Amino acid sequence: MHFSKSTLAIALAATATTVAAESLRGPVVQSTLDQLPSPDIHCNKKAHDSSNCSSVESSTGDNCVWCQVKENEGACLSQDDAGYVMDLFNLPCPEYAQLLEGKKPVDTPDFMCMLASIGGEQACEQVTASDGSNCVWCTGTHAPSACLSTKDAKIADDKFGLSCPSVNEDVTVTTEEVEVSDQPNIDPGMIDTTCFMAAWNAENAEEACGSTEAQDGSQCVWCETQGDTMGACLVSKQAEIADGKYGLSCPSEKVATYVDTDRD
């Protein structure tokens, strides 16, 4: 986005006042700053205030957001414009900040360690996570045991029925990416996260799993847990090994299809 009216930008910066988000309840009057550089005219109108701004659509189809300028004044802006004034002028735009928070990518478990779960605790201790830290064996009480990265283990410890006793040990983390070939207990052919990620990012994990193919062209396999309350989406080769372990039950016909194809 290009903003050319530098004098107005300076004037806007001079009016910036930090206002706590909790003090922005209720309508406040539209600021006279309707001459914001390149404002989205769908949002930036005097008829819009803090009570109705978010119900208005910008020219790009996104909801407009309210940004505070003074104690009792603000501006209804497009999300692009809101990002501009937040970055350059430190003006509070709590609605836009919440939208950004919601768009942050969700961290996924370290797949390198998760694959080592198949080999049990001994295999887990010999494998390194993608960030260079040690994998940690977490013993399950009401859930299957699992091999997790140090970062994931810190989150899971004493939650989900998992106990990760070595999670607080000193860990050295490297910025170098760990190669699969350096791992003593992982078959390089099993490092396919396509199925796992398809289910992880979906609203309906099982449905997404059934409509996704692995890198080798085989269909992803949905493995149910005991009681059918949860599950895991795996590549056929992963499902073949995981079936009957960790409370997982993987459809034998789909696993067998992979094995037959692999042997031909």
Short mmCIF file of N, CA and C in Angstrom, two decimals, residues 51-57 63-64:
data_model
loop_
_atom_site.label_atom_id
_atom_site.label_comp_id
_atom_site.label_asym_id
_atom_site.label_seq_id
_atom_site.Cartn_x
_atom_site.Cartn_y
_atom_site.Cartn_z
N SER A 51 -19.49 1.73 17.49
CA SER A 51 -20.57 0.75 17.67
C SER A 51 -20.98 0.09 16.36
N ASN A 52 -20.70 0.72 15.22
CA ASN A 52 -21.15 0.13 13.96
C ASN A 52 -20.03 -0.11 12.95
N CYS A 53 -18.82 0.29 13.29
CA CYS A 53 -17.72 0.20 12.33
C CYS A 53 -17.48 -1.24 11.87
N SER A 54 -17.46 -2.18 12.79
CA SER A 54 -17.12 -3.56 12.44
C SER A 54 -18.17 -4.24 11.58
N SER A 55 -19.36 -3.64 11.48
CA SER A 55 -20.41 -4.23 10.63
C SER A 55 -20.34 -3.72 9.20
N VAL A 56 -19.40 -2.82 8.93
CA VAL A 56 -19.24 -2.25 7.59
C VAL A 56 -18.15 -3.02 6.85
N GLU A 57 -18.35 -3.22 5.55
CA GLU A 57 -17.35 -3.91 4.74
C GLU A 57 -16.46 -2.91 4.02
N ASN A 63 -14.18 -6.85 7.03
CA ASN A 63 -14.86 -5.96 7.96
C ASN A 63 -13.94 -4.80 8.34
N CYS A 64 -14.52 -3.61 8.43
CA CYS A 64 -13.76 -2.45 8.89
C CYS A 64 -13.48 -2.60 10.39
#
